[in-house]
Amino acid sequence: QLQLVESGGGLVQPGGSLRLSCAGSGFSLGYYAIGWFRQAPGKEREKVSCISSDNVENGSAYYADSVKGRFTISRDNAKNTVYLQMNSLKPEDTAVYSCAADATGWACARGYGMDYWGKGTLVTVSS
């Protein structure tokens, strides 16, 4: 059974950091494009970052303008995990963060929809 599980969310003060993890089971994440999305209460879901599969664009990374320079997406294929390092967090980063996988590997570059979704992890940035 293909499954994505997020972890690493929590409460952090403004200016702080968190690292989110997206662990895959039942498939190898390296062959999939992986995206991180977030949804705050009363707002639409936003694509935060995306990383192409290893054989597409050499695993290029993409970022929303709102997080560029603060967030970094990366892979560890040995652990079958994709990470989202979040630095300089702001209250407006508060949301449920979910990861998702695209089997074509091209979702980041071409905007395809995602095939598999995790349940999400809550990030709260507050003093």
Coordinates of C-alpha atoms in Angstrom, one line a residue:
Q1 CA 0.0 0.0 0.0
L2 CA 1.4 3.4 -1.0
Q3 CA 1.5 5.8 1.9
L4 CA 3.0 9.2 2.8
V5 CA 3.4 10.2 6.4
E6 CA 4.4 13.7 7.5
S7 CA 6.1 14.6 10.8
G8 CA 8.0 17.4 12.4
G9 CA 5.3 20.0 12.9
G10 CA 4.7 21.8 16.1
L11 CA 4.7 25.2 17.8
V12 CA 7.6 27.6 17.1
Q13 CA 8.3 31.2 17.8
P14 CA 8.6 33.7 15.0
G15 CA 12.1 33.6 13.5
G16 CA 12.5 30.0 14.5
S17 CA 13.0 26.9 12.4
L18 CA 11.4 23.5 11.9
R19 CA 12.2 20.6 9.6
L20 CA 9.3 18.6 8.2
S21 CA 9.7 15.0 7.0
C22 CA 7.6 13.2 4.4
A23 CA 8.3 9.4 4.7
G24 CA 7.1 7.1 1.9
S25 CA 6.2 3.4 2.2
G26 CA 5.3 1.0 -0.5
F27 CA 7.1 2.9 -3.2
S28 CA 10.5 4.7 -3.8
L29 CA 10.1 8.5 -3.5
G30 CA 13.1 9.0 -5.7
Y31 CA 11.0 8.1 -8.8
Y32 CA 8.2 10.6 -7.9
A33 CA 7.9 14.4 -7.9
I34 CA 7.1 15.4 -4.3
G35 CA 5.4 18.6 -3.3
W36 CA 4.8 20.3 0.0
F37 CA 1.5 22.1 0.3
R38 CA -0.1 24.1 3.1
Q39 CA -3.5 25.2 4.0
A40 CA -4.4 27.8 6.7
P41 CA -7.9 28.1 8.2
G42 CA -10.2 29.9 5.8
K43 CA -7.6 29.9 3.0
E44 CA -7.0 27.9 -0.2
R45 CA -4.3 25.3 -0.3
E46 CA -1.0 26.6 -1.5
K47 CA 1.9 24.8 -3.1
V48 CA 4.9 25.7 -1.0
S49 CA 7.7 23.7 -2.6
C50 CA 8.2 20.9 -5.0
I51 CA 11.1 18.7 -6.1
S52 CA 11.1 16.8 -9.4
S53 CA 12.0 13.1 -9.5
D54 CA 15.6 12.2 -9.7
N55 CA 15.4 11.4 -13.5
V56 CA 13.5 14.6 -14.3
E57 CA 15.5 17.9 -14.4
N58 CA 18.0 16.2 -12.1
G59 CA 15.6 16.7 -9.2
S60 CA 15.1 20.4 -9.6
A61 CA 13.5 22.3 -6.7
Y62 CA 10.8 24.9 -6.9
Y63 CA 9.5 27.4 -4.3
A64 CA 6.6 29.7 -3.9
D65 CA 7.6 33.4 -3.7
S66 CA 6.3 33.5 -0.1
V67 CA 8.9 31.0 1.1
K68 CA 11.8 31.5 -1.3
G69 CA 15.1 32.0 0.6
R70 CA 13.6 30.7 3.8
F71 CA 12.5 27.1 3.0
T72 CA 14.6 24.3 1.5
I73 CA 13.3 21.0 0.1
S74 CA 15.6 18.0 -0.1
R75 CA 15.6 14.2 -0.5
D76 CA 17.3 11.3 1.2
N77 CA 16.6 8.3 -1.0
A78 CA 18.3 6.0 1.5
K79 CA 15.7 6.9 4.0
N80 CA 12.9 7.2 1.4
T81 CA 12.2 10.6 2.8
V82 CA 11.7 14.2 1.6
Y83 CA 12.4 17.1 3.9
L84 CA 11.2 20.7 4.1
Q85 CA 13.6 22.8 6.2
M86 CA 11.8 25.9 7.3
N87 CA 13.8 28.9 8.6
S88 CA 12.9 32.4 9.6
L89 CA 9.3 31.3 10.2
K90 CA 6.6 33.9 10.3
P91 CA 3.1 33.8 11.9
E92 CA 1.7 33.7 8.3
D93 CA 3.4 30.3 7.8
T94 CA 0.9 28.8 10.3
A95 CA -0.9 26.0 8.5
V96 CA -1.4 22.3 8.0
Y97 CA 1.5 21.1 5.8
S98 CA 1.0 18.1 3.6
C99 CA 3.2 16.3 1.2
A100 CA 2.1 14.7 -2.0
A101 CA 3.6 12.5 -4.7
D102 CA 3.2 12.5 -8.5
A103 CA 4.1 9.3 -10.4
T104 CA 5.1 11.0 -13.6
G105 CA 7.9 13.0 -11.9
W106 CA 6.9 16.1 -13.8
A107 CA 4.4 17.7 -11.5
C108 CA 6.7 20.4 -10.3
A109 CA 7.7 21.6 -13.8
R110 CA 4.4 21.1 -15.6
G111 CA 1.8 21.6 -12.8
Y112 CA 0.3 18.1 -13.0
G113 CA -2.0 17.0 -10.2
M114 CA -0.7 14.8 -7.4
D115 CA -1.5 11.1 -7.1
Y116 CA -0.9 10.4 -3.4
W117 CA -1.3 12.6 -0.3
G118 CA -0.3 12.4 3.3
K119 CA -2.6 13.5 6.1
G120 CA -0.6 16.5 7.1
T121 CA 1.2 18.0 10.1
L122 CA 0.3 21.2 11.9
V123 CA 2.8 24.1 12.0
T124 CA 2.0 26.9 14.4
V125 CA 4.2 30.0 14.5
S126 CA 3.3 32.2 17.4
S127 CA 4.9 33.9 20.4

